[in-house]
Coordinates of C-alpha atoms in Angstrom, one line a residue:
M150 CA 28.7 -176.1 65.3
N151 CA 25.1 -176.2 66.6
K152 CA 24.9 -179.4 68.7
Y153 CA 21.0 -179.4 68.6
L154 CA 19.7 -181.7 65.8
D155 CA 16.5 -181.3 63.8
F156 CA 14.4 -184.2 65.1
Q157 CA 12.5 -185.0 61.9
N158 CA 15.6 -184.9 59.7
Y159 CA 17.6 -186.8 62.3
I160 CA 15.3 -189.8 62.5
N161 CA 14.9 -189.8 58.8
E162 CA 18.6 -189.7 58.1
Y163 CA 20.0 -191.9 60.8
P164 CA 20.8 -194.7 60.4
N165 CA 21.3 -194.8 56.7
E166 CA 20.2 -197.8 54.5
E167 CA 23.3 -199.8 55.6
G168 CA 22.6 -199.1 59.3
Y169 CA 25.2 -196.5 60.0
F170 CA 25.0 -193.6 62.4
G171 CA 27.8 -191.6 60.8
E172 CA 30.7 -194.1 60.9
Y173 CA 29.2 -196.3 63.7
G174 CA 26.8 -199.3 63.4
G175 CA 26.5 -201.3 60.2
N176 CA 26.6 -205.1 59.9
Y177 CA 30.0 -206.8 60.3
L178 CA 28.8 -210.4 60.6
D179 CA 30.9 -212.9 58.8
D180 CA 28.8 -216.0 59.5
P181 CA 26.9 -216.6 56.2
E182 CA 23.9 -218.0 58.0
L183 CA 23.7 -215.0 60.3
V184 CA 24.2 -212.6 57.4
K185 CA 21.2 -214.3 55.7
A186 CA 19.2 -214.2 58.9
F187 CA 19.8 -210.5 59.5
K188 CA 19.0 -209.6 55.9
E189 CA 15.6 -211.3 56.3
Y190 CA 15.1 -209.6 59.7
A191 CA 15.8 -206.1 58.3
E192 CA 13.5 -206.7 55.3
G193 CA 10.8 -207.9 57.6
Y194 CA 11.0 -204.9 59.8
E195 CA 11.3 -202.4 57.0
T196 CA 8.2 -203.9 55.4
I197 CA 5.9 -203.5 58.4
A198 CA 7.4 -200.7 60.4
Q199 CA 5.1 -198.1 58.8
S200 CA 2.1 -200.3 58.5
A201 CA -1.0 -198.8 60.2
Q202 CA -2.1 -202.3 61.3
F203 CA 1.2 -203.0 63.0
I204 CA 1.4 -199.5 64.6
N205 CA -2.2 -199.6 65.9
E206 CA -1.8 -203.1 67.3
L207 CA 1.4 -202.1 69.1
R208 CA -0.4 -199.0 70.5
R209 CA -3.2 -201.1 71.8
I210 CA -0.8 -203.5 73.5
R211 CA 1.1 -200.6 75.1
R212 CA -2.1 -199.1 76.5
D213 CA -4.1 -202.3 77.5
F214 CA -1.3 -204.7 78.4
Q215 CA 1.8 -202.7 79.3
G216 CA -0.1 -199.9 81.2
R217 CA 1.4 -197.0 79.2
P218 CA 1.8 -194.2 79.5
T219 CA 4.0 -194.4 82.6
P220 CA 3.9 -191.3 84.8
I221 CA 6.5 -188.7 85.7
Y222 CA 7.0 -188.3 89.4
H223 CA 8.5 -185.3 91.3
C224 CA 10.9 -186.4 94.1
E225 CA 9.9 -183.6 96.5
R226 CA 11.7 -185.0 99.6
L227 CA 14.8 -186.1 97.8
S228 CA 15.0 -182.7 96.0
R229 CA 14.5 -180.8 99.3
Y230 CA 17.2 -182.9 101.0
F231 CA 19.8 -181.6 98.6
G232 CA 18.5 -178.1 98.1
K233 CA 17.4 -176.3 94.9
M234 CA 17.7 -178.9 92.1
Q235 CA 14.3 -180.5 91.4
I236 CA 14.6 -184.2 90.6
Y237 CA 11.9 -185.9 88.5
L238 CA 11.6 -189.6 87.5
K239 CA 10.2 -191.1 84.4
R240 CA 8.6 -194.2 86.0
E241 CA 9.5 -197.0 83.7
D242 CA 9.6 -199.2 86.8
L243 CA 5.8 -199.0 86.6
N244 CA 5.7 -200.5 83.0
H245 CA 4.4 -204.1 83.1
T246 CA 7.2 -206.5 84.2
G247 CA 9.0 -203.6 86.0
A248 CA 11.3 -202.1 83.4
H249 CA 11.5 -200.4 80.0
K250 CA 12.5 -203.7 78.3
L251 CA 8.9 -204.6 77.5
N252 CA 8.7 -201.6 75.1
H253 CA 10.9 -203.3 72.5
C254 CA 10.1 -206.9 73.5
M255 CA 6.4 -206.6 72.6
G256 CA 7.4 -204.9 69.3
E257 CA 9.8 -207.8 68.6
G258 CA 7.2 -210.4 69.5
L259 CA 4.6 -208.7 67.3
L260 CA 7.2 -208.7 64.5
A261 CA 7.8 -212.4 64.9
K262 CA 4.1 -213.1 64.5
Y263 CA 4.0 -211.0 61.3
M264 CA 7.0 -212.9 60.0
G265 CA 5.5 -216.3 60.8
K266 CA 8.2 -217.3 63.4
K267 CA 7.6 -219.7 66.2
K268 CA 10.3 -218.9 68.7
L269 CA 12.0 -215.9 70.3
I270 CA 15.8 -216.2 71.2
A271 CA 17.6 -213.7 73.4
E272 CA 20.3 -213.0 75.9
T273 CA 19.9 -211.3 79.3
G274 CA 22.1 -209.9 82.0
A275 CA 20.1 -208.4 84.8
G276 CA 17.2 -210.6 83.7
Q277 CA 14.8 -207.8 82.9
H278 CA 15.1 -208.3 79.2
G279 CA 14.6 -212.0 79.7
V280 CA 11.5 -211.5 81.8
A281 CA 10.1 -209.1 79.3
L282 CA 10.7 -211.4 76.3
A283 CA 9.3 -214.4 78.2
T284 CA 6.2 -212.2 78.8
A285 CA 6.0 -211.3 75.1
A286 CA 6.4 -215.0 74.2
A287 CA 3.6 -216.0 76.5
Y288 CA 1.3 -213.2 75.2
F289 CA 1.9 -214.1 71.5
G290 CA 2.0 -217.9 72.1
L291 CA 5.6 -218.4 71.1
E292 CA 8.5 -220.5 72.3
C293 CA 11.3 -218.7 74.1
D294 CA 14.9 -219.5 74.8
I295 CA 16.9 -217.1 77.1
Y296 CA 20.7 -217.3 77.3
M297 CA 22.2 -216.1 80.6
G298 CA 25.6 -216.2 82.1
E299 CA 26.0 -218.4 85.1
V300 CA 27.3 -215.4 87.2
D301 CA 24.1 -213.5 86.4
I302 CA 21.9 -216.5 87.0
A303 CA 23.2 -216.7 90.6
K304 CA 23.0 -212.9 91.0
Q305 CA 19.5 -212.5 89.6
A306 CA 17.6 -215.5 91.0
P307 CA 14.2 -213.8 91.2
N308 CA 14.2 -212.9 87.5
V309 CA 15.3 -216.4 86.6
A310 CA 12.3 -217.8 88.5
R311 CA 10.0 -215.3 86.7
M312 CA 11.3 -216.4 83.3
K313 CA 10.7 -220.0 84.0
M314 CA 7.2 -219.4 85.4
L315 CA 6.4 -217.6 82.2
G316 CA 7.4 -220.6 80.2
A317 CA 10.8 -219.7 78.9
R318 CA 13.8 -222.0 78.8
V319 CA 16.7 -220.4 80.6
V320 CA 20.0 -221.7 79.1
P321 CA 23.1 -221.2 81.4
V322 CA 26.3 -219.9 79.7
S323 CA 29.5 -221.1 81.3
K324 CA 32.1 -219.7 79.0
G325 CA 34.5 -216.8 79.7
L326 CA 33.4 -214.5 82.4
K327 CA 29.9 -216.1 82.4
T328 CA 28.1 -212.7 82.1
L329 CA 26.3 -210.7 79.4
K330 CA 28.9 -210.7 76.6
E331 CA 29.2 -214.4 76.7
A332 CA 25.3 -214.7 76.8
V333 CA 25.2 -212.7 73.6
D334 CA 27.8 -214.9 72.0
A335 CA 25.7 -218.0 72.8
A336 CA 22.4 -216.5 71.7
F337 CA 23.9 -215.5 68.3
E338 CA 25.2 -219.0 67.8
A339 CA 21.8 -220.5 68.6
Y340 CA 20.1 -218.0 66.3
S341 CA 22.4 -218.9 63.3
K342 CA 21.1 -222.5 63.5
E343 CA 17.4 -221.7 64.1
Y344 CA 16.6 -218.5 62.2
H345 CA 14.2 -220.2 59.8
N346 CA 11.9 -220.8 62.7
A347 CA 12.9 -218.1 65.2
I348 CA 14.0 -214.4 65.5
Y349 CA 16.7 -213.0 67.8
C350 CA 15.5 -210.3 70.1
I351 CA 18.4 -208.2 71.3
G352 CA 18.1 -206.6 74.7
T353 CA 19.7 -203.3 73.9
A354 CA 20.3 -200.6 71.2
A355 CA 23.4 -202.4 69.9
G356 CA 24.2 -205.3 67.6
P357 CA 24.1 -205.5 63.8
H358 CA 21.6 -203.5 61.7
P359 CA 18.6 -203.4 62.1
F360 CA 18.7 -203.9 65.9
P361 CA 19.9 -200.3 66.9
L362 CA 17.2 -198.8 64.6
M363 CA 14.5 -201.1 65.7
V364 CA 15.1 -200.8 69.4
R365 CA 15.3 -197.0 69.2
D366 CA 12.0 -196.9 67.4
F367 CA 10.3 -199.1 70.0
Q368 CA 11.9 -197.3 73.0
A369 CA 11.3 -193.8 71.7
V370 CA 7.8 -194.0 73.4
V371 CA 9.6 -193.3 76.7
G372 CA 11.1 -189.9 75.7
T373 CA 8.0 -188.9 73.6
E374 CA 5.8 -189.4 76.6
A375 CA 8.2 -187.8 79.0
R376 CA 8.7 -184.7 76.9
E377 CA 5.0 -183.9 76.8
Q378 CA 4.3 -185.0 80.4
F379 CA 7.0 -182.7 81.7
K380 CA 5.7 -179.7 79.8
D381 CA 2.2 -180.5 81.1
I382 CA 3.4 -180.7 84.7
T383 CA 5.8 -177.7 84.8
G384 CA 5.0 -175.6 81.7
H385 CA 8.6 -176.0 80.3
L386 CA 11.2 -178.6 79.4
P387 CA 13.7 -180.0 81.9
Q388 CA 17.1 -178.4 82.1
K389 CA 18.8 -181.8 82.1
V390 CA 17.8 -185.4 81.1
C391 CA 19.8 -188.4 82.2
A392 CA 19.7 -192.2 81.8
C393 CA 22.0 -195.1 82.5
V394 CA 24.0 -196.6 79.6
G395 CA 25.2 -200.1 79.2
G396 CA 24.3 -201.0 75.6
G397 CA 21.9 -198.1 75.9
S398 CA 18.3 -199.0 75.0
N399 CA 16.5 -197.0 77.8
A400 CA 18.8 -194.0 77.2
I401 CA 18.4 -193.8 73.4
G402 CA 14.6 -194.1 73.8
M403 CA 14.7 -191.2 76.3
F404 CA 17.2 -189.0 74.5
V405 CA 16.1 -189.0 70.8
P406 CA 12.8 -187.1 71.3
F407 CA 14.8 -184.3 73.0
V408 CA 17.6 -184.0 70.4
S409 CA 16.2 -180.8 68.9
D410 CA 15.5 -179.2 72.3
P411 CA 17.7 -176.9 74.4
V412 CA 18.0 -179.6 77.0
E413 CA 21.3 -181.1 78.3
L414 CA 21.5 -184.9 77.8
Y415 CA 23.6 -187.1 80.0
G416 CA 24.3 -190.8 79.4
V417 CA 25.5 -192.4 82.7
E418 CA 28.0 -195.3 82.4
P419 CA 29.1 -197.7 85.1
L420 CA 32.5 -196.9 86.5
G421 CA 32.3 -199.9 88.8
R422 CA 35.4 -200.2 91.0
G423 CA 37.4 -197.5 89.1
K424 CA 39.2 -196.8 85.9
G425 CA 41.5 -199.9 86.0
Y426 CA 41.4 -202.7 83.4
G427 CA 38.5 -204.9 84.0
D428 CA 37.1 -202.7 86.8
N429 CA 34.3 -201.0 84.9
A430 CA 32.1 -201.0 81.8
A431 CA 32.3 -197.3 80.8
S432 CA 32.9 -197.9 77.1
I433 CA 32.4 -194.4 75.8
S434 CA 34.1 -192.6 78.7
L435 CA 37.2 -195.0 78.7
G436 CA 37.0 -197.0 75.5
K437 CA 37.9 -196.6 71.9
E438 CA 36.5 -197.4 68.5
G439 CA 36.1 -201.1 67.7
I440 CA 33.9 -203.9 66.3
M441 CA 32.2 -206.6 68.2
H442 CA 29.0 -208.6 67.9
G443 CA 28.6 -207.4 64.3
F444 CA 28.6 -203.6 64.9
K445 CA 31.1 -200.7 65.2
S446 CA 31.0 -198.4 68.2
Y447 CA 33.1 -197.4 71.2
M448 CA 34.2 -200.5 73.2
L449 CA 36.5 -201.5 76.0
A450 CA 39.2 -203.7 74.4
D451 CA 42.5 -205.4 75.2
D452 CA 45.9 -204.8 73.4
K453 CA 44.8 -207.2 70.6
G454 CA 41.5 -205.3 70.0
E455 CA 39.4 -208.0 71.5
P456 CA 36.6 -207.1 74.0
A457 CA 38.1 -206.5 77.4
P458 CA 36.7 -208.0 80.6
V459 CA 34.2 -205.6 82.2
Y460 CA 32.6 -205.2 85.6
S461 CA 29.6 -203.4 87.2
N462 CA 27.5 -204.2 90.2
A463 CA 24.6 -203.7 87.8
S464 CA 24.3 -206.9 85.7
G465 CA 22.4 -205.0 82.9
L466 CA 25.3 -202.6 82.4
D467 CA 28.3 -205.0 82.3
Y468 CA 28.7 -205.0 78.5
P469 CA 31.9 -203.9 76.8
A470 CA 30.4 -201.6 74.2
A471 CA 27.7 -198.9 73.9
G472 CA 25.2 -198.9 71.0
P473 CA 26.4 -197.2 67.8
E474 CA 23.9 -194.3 68.1
H475 CA 25.4 -193.4 71.4
A476 CA 28.9 -193.3 69.9
F477 CA 27.5 -191.0 67.1
L478 CA 25.7 -188.7 69.6
H479 CA 28.9 -188.5 71.7
D480 CA 31.0 -187.4 68.7
K481 CA 28.3 -184.9 67.6
G482 CA 28.5 -183.4 71.1
R483 CA 24.8 -183.8 71.6
V484 CA 25.0 -186.2 74.6
N485 CA 27.4 -185.9 77.4
Y486 CA 28.7 -189.3 78.8
V487 CA 29.7 -189.4 82.4
A488 CA 30.5 -192.3 84.8
I489 CA 29.2 -193.3 88.2
D490 CA 30.9 -195.9 90.5
D491 CA 29.3 -198.7 92.4
D492 CA 29.1 -196.9 95.8
E493 CA 27.6 -193.8 94.3
A494 CA 24.9 -195.9 92.6
I495 CA 24.2 -197.8 95.9
E496 CA 23.9 -194.5 97.8
A497 CA 21.3 -193.3 95.3
F498 CA 19.5 -196.7 95.6
F499 CA 19.1 -196.3 99.4
L500 CA 18.2 -192.6 99.3
L501 CA 15.4 -193.2 96.9
C502 CA 14.2 -196.1 99.1
R503 CA 14.3 -194.0 102.3
L504 CA 13.1 -190.6 101.0
E505 CA 10.6 -191.5 98.3
G506 CA 9.5 -195.1 99.0
I507 CA 10.7 -196.3 95.6
I508 CA 13.1 -199.3 95.2
P509 CA 15.0 -198.8 92.0
A510 CA 17.1 -201.2 89.9
I511 CA 20.8 -200.8 90.4
E512 CA 21.1 -200.0 86.7
S513 CA 18.7 -197.1 87.1
S514 CA 20.4 -196.0 90.4
H515 CA 23.4 -195.0 88.3
A516 CA 21.4 -192.4 86.5
L517 CA 19.8 -191.3 89.8
A518 CA 23.3 -191.0 91.3
Y519 CA 24.3 -188.6 88.6
A520 CA 21.2 -186.5 89.3
I521 CA 22.1 -186.5 93.0
K522 CA 25.7 -185.4 92.2
V523 CA 24.2 -182.5 90.2
A524 CA 21.8 -181.6 93.1
K525 CA 24.7 -181.6 95.6
E526 CA 26.2 -178.6 93.7
G527 CA 23.4 -176.5 95.2
K528 CA 22.3 -174.8 91.9
P529 CA 18.6 -174.4 91.0
G530 CA 17.1 -176.2 88.0
S531 CA 15.4 -179.4 87.0
I532 CA 16.7 -182.8 86.0
L533 CA 14.6 -185.7 84.6
V534 CA 15.9 -189.2 85.3
N535 CA 14.8 -192.2 83.4
L536 CA 14.1 -194.7 86.2
S537 CA 14.4 -197.6 83.8
G538 CA 13.5 -200.4 86.2
R539 CA 12.5 -201.5 89.7
G540 CA 14.8 -203.2 92.2
D541 CA 13.0 -206.3 93.2
K542 CA 15.5 -208.4 91.3
D543 CA 18.4 -206.8 93.3
L544 CA 17.2 -207.1 96.8
D545 CA 19.1 -210.3 97.8
Y546 CA 22.3 -209.0 96.2
I547 CA 22.0 -205.6 97.9
A548 CA 21.2 -207.1 101.3
E549 CA 24.2 -209.5 101.1
H550 CA 26.7 -206.9 100.0
Y551 CA 25.5 -203.6 101.4
G552 CA 23.0 -204.5 104.2
F553 CA 19.8 -202.5 104.5
G554 CA 21.2 -199.0 104.2
D555 CA 21.8 -197.6 107.7
E556 CA 25.5 -198.4 108.0
F557 CA 26.3 -197.9 104.4
L558 CA 24.7 -194.4 104.4
K559 CA 26.4 -193.5 107.7
K560 CA 29.8 -194.4 106.2
R561 CA 29.0 -192.1 103.3
G562 CA 28.3 -189.3 105.8
I563 CA 24.5 -189.3 105.2
I564 CA 22.2 -189.2 108.2
L565 CA 18.5 -189.2 107.4

């Protein structure tokens, strides 16, 4: 079977009208109010998605407000340190607010205005989605409620401060593990009560239809830019493309424009402390098919089929399921899903700091760590990493748990 997919046919065929990518996706909500809300949402998006007015306004926002296109950067020193593999970065950390999240948040904010809504509701883990949505709310003159687990609030204090400065209300979530899964639960509950006046803006390419479709459409700008930029810089396409995967918004945006090209695609999941129960969030690598938060995909589950506890040192990756399109692309054999543990990600974090003067988000460091693992094999070629966010938000956490790099790298056998 040919694993390469015809791009135009692919985006026209998937998802289908019910929101399925093959057998994954759909809408499994059983709350009548949420069913009604998501039907309205889907109809609103389908009505304006192909509108020239909507598309042109979004393009103007991306150019004049977000600062797109973001550049591609060749990591010359990092590449030279490991040998022959040339490592390139798609610099989404230079997108306004410091991550890829604004790509779909501005689209969702614009959709809210078109639908006559007054408030944006969302969850956040690492805080980048929360900051991006608070930014969109300020730009469009909308109210904004951000639900965030208490563990992540403590871990991501800089982003919590940014959200509040932008005018958002940050709502602490104290149930369960007090992280991203519980924040999604709380945001869904709030949306079911306020959908007449608000829209829910999911932070990833997961959730019930139309979220996976909508987030893919808004994030595809990343891969579309990167594909053309890389050809302009080098004269050819990269040999490999990789991106981190929690729910998978930055990765799906990076991968889809390459689906018809002879390019190897790698989704990098968080292995955390290892393969044990509750020690990671590698849902495709270690999980099984299941349904949560209104969609079907690969998920980490307990013996009863309920979402399992998950862990990653990257708050934006500690979610027990990947988006349904990732499950579909995995089964199709088009994307390879691999896993990187905490220490490998932190090694990549410090190497990029020291050798290139770029401080990446811990989430993005997982993708970079896979590129470094490939580079250590000593083979020639090129690999393009989606550097999905910057690491300002992680500095306090890194310093407290890993120091400033010297001792950590020394223990890993790396002397710069």
